[in-house]
Amino acid sequence: MPIYDADPINYEGVNGHRYWCHEPFSYTGITDIDERLSGFPVAVFLPSHRPLQDTPLVIGLQGMCAPYQWNNFIIPTLTQMGIAVALFDTPFAGERSLVRTFKAVVENEIKPLIDRGISFDTQLLLTVFQQTALDITRIHQFCCEKYGISHRLGLFGVSMGVLFSAYTFTAHGIGERLLGTIGHADISAFANSWGRGFLPDLAASPLGTLAEIILAKVQPQIKPVVQMLTLANNLKYSDKYAQLCDPMTYIEQVQLPRRVRFLVGADDPIVNFKNAQACARCFPDGDCYVVPGLGHGNSNFGLKFTDHVRYFLATQLGDW
């Protein structure tokens, strides 16, 4: 994968390097869209007080369509612990998006696809999962070769980023530790809680199709919403592409001492904490911590989400 020379950056008071990567890949078969999705930034930050050959790496992924800068808050915590950090934009996020609003509103991000007759379905989502896993593999290899750091790798994800990281961890055997916040690795359970029960079923039904046709003439912006609900339905009931996306399909490939930990909120309206607990129990060494008052990136009381995540990373990587 071509990786172009770095520009100096500074996030949260830590100096790093921003690279630009570009590997042409056919996501949709439409040249200009695929070109926009194929190039992306990678930001790398190194600790200053540890020999590079002893320095492990954590690659962090944000939620669906969220720019990598939303994970900047983990950089000081990890580098102060002597751990390197790499962040990058996944397809449809940040500088790899089709609209580049940097607001992580999925319906807005996929609207250019819908406008050109391309479905954001489970087949396309599987392509995104597969390419993200390949990106992680290549970024890890690049960091090891460029900086001479240890091959020890942890994968960190937030929300949908947990599923992307988990797929890489289970299906491709990449990473020694999987650390997920406000998310888990069971894609059908995630889609069920995210889709709010009956809504995906309705959107995928003939009634939903009829409603989409009628409403599209009056309110065209409704089409991406209906498509996301249909996607949730197909993930919920696991069509063939959804099964291939699901990290749990490959769970038997995860063996000790590889470790999985989830941090979720008791008040999360999108991720059901009981699903996260059940998912964690499926791994040979898995656990899930439930935080009272924590929602999906916000807190109803107590510490802020970012504070909980920093503590979570410190405790789970303290021996690194």
C-alpha positions as a Python dict, from the first residue, in 0.01 Angstrom:
ca = {
    (1, 'M'): (0, 0, 0),
    (2, 'P'): (156, 336, -99),
    (3, 'I'): (210, 550, 212),
    (4, 'Y'): (325, 906, 153),
    (5, 'D'): (566, 1111, 361),
    (6, 'A'): (447, 1239, 695),
    (7, 'D'): (337, 1583, 808),
    (8, 'P'): (399, 1677, 1174),
    (9, 'I'): (85, 1702, 1388),
    (10, 'N'): (8, 1763, 1753),
    (11, 'Y'): (-300, 1629, 1927),
    (12, 'E'): (-371, 1666, 2297),
    (13, 'G'): (-19, 1803, 2344),
    (14, 'V'): (149, 1497, 2191),
    (15, 'N'): (360, 1524, 1875),
    (16, 'G'): (297, 1276, 1598),
    (17, 'H'): (302, 1218, 1224),
    (18, 'R'): (17, 1216, 975),
    (19, 'Y'): (62, 994, 670),
    (20, 'W'): (-158, 963, 363),
    (21, 'C'): (-232, 615, 235),
    (22, 'H'): (-385, 521, -97),
    (23, 'E'): (-464, 173, -221),
    (24, 'P'): (-714, 166, -511),
    (25, 'F'): (-999, -68, -429),
    (26, 'S'): (-1338, -133, -589),
    (27, 'Y'): (-1609, -80, -330),
    (28, 'T'): (-1893, 2, -569),
    (29, 'G'): (-1753, -23, -922),
    (30, 'I'): (-1802, 353, -972),
    (31, 'T'): (-1463, 513, -1027),
    (32, 'D'): (-1501, 850, -854),
    (33, 'I'): (-1671, 701, -547),
    (34, 'D'): (-1414, 422, -513),
    (35, 'E'): (-1132, 673, -552),
    (36, 'R'): (-1272, 885, -267),
    (37, 'L'): (-1301, 582, -40),
    (38, 'S'): (-954, 446, -119),
    (39, 'G'): (-737, 727, 18),
    (40, 'F'): (-715, 795, 390),
    (41, 'P'): (-501, 951, 666),
    (42, 'V'): (-313, 762, 935),
    (43, 'A'): (-192, 943, 1247),
    (44, 'V'): (90, 783, 1450),
    (45, 'F'): (207, 884, 1797),
    (46, 'L'): (505, 738, 1985),
    (47, 'P'): (600, 754, 2353),
    (48, 'S'): (918, 950, 2418),
    (49, 'H'): (1049, 758, 2719),
    (50, 'R'): (1068, 397, 2604),
    (51, 'P'): (1297, 201, 2369),
    (52, 'L'): (1113, 157, 2040),
    (53, 'Q'): (1181, -217, 2024),
    (54, 'D'): (989, -255, 2352),
    (55, 'T'): (700, -29, 2249),
    (56, 'P'): (364, -198, 2175),
    (57, 'L'): (102, -43, 1948),
    (58, 'V'): (-271, 23, 1987),
    (59, 'I'): (-474, 88, 1671),
    (60, 'G'): (-795, 274, 1749),
    (61, 'L'): (-1117, 290, 1549),
    (62, 'Q'): (-1410, 524, 1600),
    (63, 'G'): (-1779, 463, 1537),
    (64, 'M'): (-1943, 434, 1195),
    (65, 'C'): (-1865, 739, 979),
    (66, 'A'): (-1686, 914, 1268),
    (67, 'P'): (-1350, 1083, 1192),
    (68, 'Y'): (-1043, 943, 1363),
    (69, 'Q'): (-993, 1271, 1553),
    (70, 'W'): (-1280, 1169, 1782),
    (71, 'N'): (-1035, 922, 1939),
    (72, 'N'): (-767, 1184, 2008),
    (73, 'F'): (-836, 1171, 2381),
    (74, 'I'): (-672, 828, 2412),
    (75, 'I'): (-336, 952, 2279),
    (76, 'P'): (-190, 1108, 2600),
    (77, 'T'): (-308, 817, 2815),
    (78, 'L'): (-144, 552, 2600),
    (79, 'T'): (176, 737, 2512),
    (80, 'Q'): (234, 822, 2878),
    (81, 'M'): (204, 447, 2944),
    (82, 'G'): (476, 384, 2686),
    (83, 'I'): (237, 261, 2417),
    (84, 'A'): (229, 386, 2058),
    (85, 'V'): (-103, 487, 1899),
    (86, 'A'): (-224, 474, 1538),
    (87, 'L'): (-557, 621, 1429),
    (88, 'F'): (-709, 622, 1081),
    (89, 'D'): (-1031, 692, 895),
    (90, 'T'): (-1239, 392, 794),
    (91, 'P'): (-1446, 403, 470),
    (92, 'F'): (-1721, 670, 483),
    (93, 'A'): (-1552, 847, 776),
    (94, 'G'): (-1365, 1177, 799),
    (95, 'E'): (-1140, 1238, 498),
    (96, 'R'): (-1250, 905, 355),
    (97, 'S'): (-1614, 1004, 331),
    (98, 'L'): (-1820, 1116, 34),
    (99, 'V'): (-1950, 1434, 200),
    (100, 'R'): (-1678, 1519, 455),
    (101, 'T'): (-1902, 1688, 707),
    (102, 'F'): (-1710, 1523, 995),
    (103, 'K'): (-2039, 1491, 1187),
    (104, 'A'): (-2074, 1109, 1171),
    (105, 'V'): (-2439, 1119, 1059),
    (106, 'V'): (-2459, 789, 872),
    (107, 'E'): (-2767, 882, 667),
    (108, 'N'): (-2584, 1187, 530),
    (109, 'E'): (-2271, 988, 453),
    (110, 'I'): (-2450, 725, 246),
    (111, 'K'): (-2684, 967, 65),
    (112, 'P'): (-2443, 1010, -230),
    (113, 'L'): (-2463, 633, -280),
    (114, 'I'): (-2843, 629, -268),
    (115, 'D'): (-2860, 922, -510),
    (116, 'R'): (-2665, 715, -763),
    (117, 'G'): (-2864, 398, -715),
    (118, 'I'): (-2611, 214, -495),
    (119, 'S'): (-2747, 24, -196),
    (120, 'F'): (-2568, 44, 135),
    (121, 'D'): (-2642, -320, 210),
    (122, 'T'): (-2475, -609, 390),
    (123, 'Q'): (-2268, -696, 82),
    (124, 'L'): (-2114, -348, 76),
    (125, 'L'): (-2075, -355, 455),
    (126, 'L'): (-1882, -683, 429),
    (127, 'T'): (-1649, -513, 180),
    (128, 'V'): (-1593, -233, 432),
    (129, 'F'): (-1520, -487, 708),
    (130, 'Q'): (-1273, -677, 490),
    (131, 'Q'): (-1093, -366, 371),
    (132, 'T'): (-1072, -224, 724),
    (133, 'A'): (-911, -548, 845),
    (134, 'L'): (-661, -523, 560),
    (135, 'D'): (-592, -159, 647),
    (136, 'I'): (-525, -251, 1010),
    (137, 'T'): (-287, -527, 903),
    (138, 'R'): (-95, -295, 672),
    (139, 'I'): (-80, -9, 922),
    (140, 'H'): (55, -244, 1187),
    (141, 'Q'): (320, -372, 946),
    (142, 'F'): (410, -17, 844),
    (143, 'C'): (452, 102, 1204),
    (144, 'C'): (672, -196, 1291),
    (145, 'E'): (893, -144, 985),
    (146, 'K'): (903, 238, 995),
    (147, 'Y'): (965, 284, 1366),
    (148, 'G'): (1106, -51, 1474),
    (149, 'I'): (843, -96, 1745),
    (150, 'S'): (737, -427, 1900),
    (151, 'H'): (491, -650, 1711),
    (152, 'R'): (265, -652, 2018),
    (153, 'L'): (-71, -511, 1904),
    (154, 'G'): (-392, -410, 2076),
    (155, 'L'): (-713, -321, 1891),
    (156, 'F'): (-936, -53, 2041),
    (157, 'G'): (-1282, 40, 1916),
    (158, 'V'): (-1571, 270, 1999),
    (159, 'S'): (-1929, 171, 1906),
    (160, 'M'): (-1924, 38, 1546),
    (161, 'G'): (-1545, 54, 1568),
    (162, 'V'): (-1568, -237, 1814),
    (163, 'L'): (-1727, -452, 1542),
    (164, 'F'): (-1462, -352, 1286),
    (165, 'S'): (-1184, -426, 1537),
    (166, 'A'): (-1349, -749, 1652),
    (167, 'Y'): (-1382, -875, 1295),
    (168, 'T'): (-1009, -816, 1243),
    (169, 'F'): (-936, -983, 1576),
    (170, 'T'): (-1147, -1296, 1519),
    (171, 'A'): (-1158, -1348, 1142),
    (172, 'H'): (-797, -1250, 1069),
    (173, 'G'): (-629, -1337, 1399),
    (174, 'I'): (-479, -987, 1432),
    (175, 'G'): (-403, -843, 1775),
    (176, 'E'): (-331, -980, 2119),
    (177, 'R'): (-604, -778, 2293),
    (178, 'L'): (-941, -648, 2183),
    (179, 'L'): (-1071, -355, 2389),
    (180, 'G'): (-1416, -225, 2302),
    (181, 'T'): (-1619, 61, 2446),
    (182, 'I'): (-1996, 119, 2405),
    (183, 'G'): (-2005, -179, 2174),
    (184, 'H'): (-1942, -553, 2147),
    (185, 'A'): (-1865, -821, 1888),
    (186, 'D'): (-2210, -973, 1820),
    (187, 'I'): (-2334, -798, 1506),
    (188, 'S'): (-2690, -936, 1507),
    (189, 'A'): (-2747, -842, 1873),
    (190, 'F'): (-2595, -500, 1809),
    (191, 'A'): (-2825, -445, 1510),
    (192, 'N'): (-3127, -556, 1712),
    (193, 'S'): (-3068, -302, 1989),
    (194, 'W'): (-2949, -30, 1750),
    (195, 'G'): (-3249, -76, 1519),
    (196, 'R'): (-3501, -42, 1801),
    (197, 'G'): (-3688, -369, 1763),
    (198, 'F'): (-3968, -364, 1508),
    (199, 'L'): (-3851, -68, 1296),
    (200, 'P'): (-3602, -265, 1082),
    (201, 'D'): (-3864, -535, 1024),
    (202, 'L'): (-4111, -273, 909),
    (203, 'A'): (-3858, -104, 680),
    (204, 'A'): (-3768, -436, 517),
    (205, 'S'): (-4131, -539, 465),
    (206, 'P'): (-4343, -469, 154),
    (207, 'L'): (-4514, -195, 356),
    (208, 'G'): (-4177, -35, 422),
    (209, 'T'): (-4086, -52, 53),
    (210, 'L'): (-4417, 110, -41),
    (211, 'A'): (-4366, 379, 224),
    (212, 'E'): (-4016, 448, 89),
    (213, 'I'): (-4150, 497, -264),
    (214, 'I'): (-4427, 731, -149),
    (215, 'L'): (-4219, 929, 98),
    (216, 'A'): (-3924, 959, -140),
    (217, 'K'): (-4136, 1176, -367),
    (218, 'V'): (-4232, 1407, -83),
    (219, 'Q'): (-3921, 1383, 137),
    (220, 'P'): (-3621, 1239, -54),
    (221, 'Q'): (-3408, 1251, 260),
    (222, 'I'): (-3608, 959, 404),
    (223, 'K'): (-3449, 707, 167),
    (224, 'P'): (-3113, 677, 349),
    (225, 'V'): (-3296, 632, 682),
    (226, 'V'): (-3509, 350, 543),
    (227, 'Q'): (-3200, 191, 393),
    (228, 'M'): (-3019, 196, 727),
    (229, 'L'): (-3320, 32, 893),
    (230, 'T'): (-3326, -232, 620),
    (231, 'L'): (-2955, -291, 677),
    (232, 'A'): (-3020, -333, 1049),
    (233, 'N'): (-3290, -589, 968),
    (234, 'N'): (-3057, -793, 746),
    (235, 'L'): (-2788, -784, 1013),
    (236, 'K'): (-3040, -874, 1280),
    (237, 'Y'): (-3155, -1185, 1095),
    (238, 'S'): (-2809, -1257, 948),
    (239, 'D'): (-2827, -1296, 573),
    (240, 'K'): (-2522, -1461, 413),
    (241, 'Y'): (-2318, -1141, 401),
    (242, 'A'): (-2408, -1050, 757),
    (243, 'Q'): (-2283, -1388, 874),
    (244, 'L'): (-1952, -1323, 705),
    (245, 'C'): (-1938, -977, 870),
    (246, 'D'): (-2012, -1112, 1216),
    (247, 'P'): (-1700, -1145, 1433),
    (248, 'M'): (-1875, -1421, 1627),
    (249, 'T'): (-1871, -1642, 1316),
    (250, 'Y'): (-1497, -1683, 1369),
    (251, 'I'): (-1481, -1697, 1748),
    (252, 'E'): (-1338, -2050, 1757),
    (253, 'Q'): (-1020, -1906, 1608),
    (254, 'V'): (-960, -1700, 1925),
    (255, 'Q'): (-741, -1892, 2166),
    (256, 'L'): (-567, -1809, 2494),
    (257, 'P'): (-387, -1592, 2589),
    (258, 'R'): (-566, -1346, 2354),
    (259, 'R'): (-794, -1127, 2565),
    (260, 'V'): (-1125, -947, 2506),
    (261, 'R'): (-1271, -672, 2725),
    (262, 'F'): (-1579, -451, 2676),
    (263, 'L'): (-1681, -134, 2859),
    (264, 'V'): (-2049, -44, 2820),
    (265, 'G'): (-2304, 182, 2984),
    (266, 'A'): (-2604, 72, 3187),
    (267, 'D'): (-2800, 360, 3031),
    (268, 'D'): (-2691, 311, 2671),
    (269, 'P'): (-2998, 337, 2441),
    (270, 'I'): (-2813, 180, 2147),
    (271, 'V'): (-2604, -101, 2297),
    (272, 'N'): (-2776, -342, 2534),
    (273, 'F'): (-2531, -415, 2814),
    (274, 'K'): (-2673, -767, 2866),
    (275, 'N'): (-2586, -848, 2505),
    (276, 'A'): (-2233, -721, 2565),
    (277, 'Q'): (-2199, -937, 2875),
    (278, 'A'): (-2326, -1246, 2690),
    (279, 'C'): (-2086, -1176, 2403),
    (280, 'A'): (-1786, -1141, 2635),
    (281, 'R'): (-1862, -1477, 2797),
    (282, 'C'): (-1822, -1649, 2459),
    (283, 'F'): (-1449, -1575, 2446),
    (284, 'P'): (-1190, -1793, 2627),
    (285, 'D'): (-1072, -1484, 2818),
    (286, 'G'): (-1350, -1226, 2790),
    (287, 'D'): (-1513, -987, 3033),
    (288, 'C'): (-1751, -692, 3026),
    (289, 'Y'): (-1770, -396, 3262),
    (290, 'V'): (-2101, -211, 3298),
    (291, 'V'): (-2090, 152, 3414),
    (292, 'P'): (-2400, 299, 3587),
    (293, 'G'): (-2508, 630, 3436),
    (294, 'L'): (-2304, 584, 3118),
    (295, 'G'): (-2485, 619, 2786),
    (296, 'H'): (-2364, 596, 2428),
    (297, 'G'): (-2071, 835, 2458),
    (298, 'N'): (-2235, 1052, 2724),
    (299, 'S'): (-2291, 1029, 3098),
    (300, 'N'): (-2610, 1094, 3290),
    (301, 'F'): (-2406, 1131, 3609),
    (302, 'G'): (-2056, 1069, 3736),
    (303, 'L'): (-1741, 1079, 3527),
    (304, 'K'): (-1740, 1172, 3159),
    (305, 'F'): (-1726, 901, 2893),
    (306, 'T'): (-1369, 992, 2804),
    (307, 'D'): (-1257, 957, 3166),
    (308, 'H'): (-1409, 609, 3188),
    (309, 'V'): (-1233, 508, 2866),
    (310, 'R'): (-895, 639, 2981),
    (311, 'Y'): (-924, 441, 3305),
    (312, 'F'): (-1037, 134, 3111),
    (313, 'L'): (-732, 150, 2884),
    (314, 'A'): (-497, 212, 3176),
    (315, 'T'): (-623, -92, 3365),
    (316, 'Q'): (-639, -327, 3066),
    (317, 'L'): (-297, -236, 2930),
    (318, 'G'): (-116, -163, 3256),
    (319, 'D'): (108, -469, 3213),
    (320, 'W'): (217, -351, 2866),
}
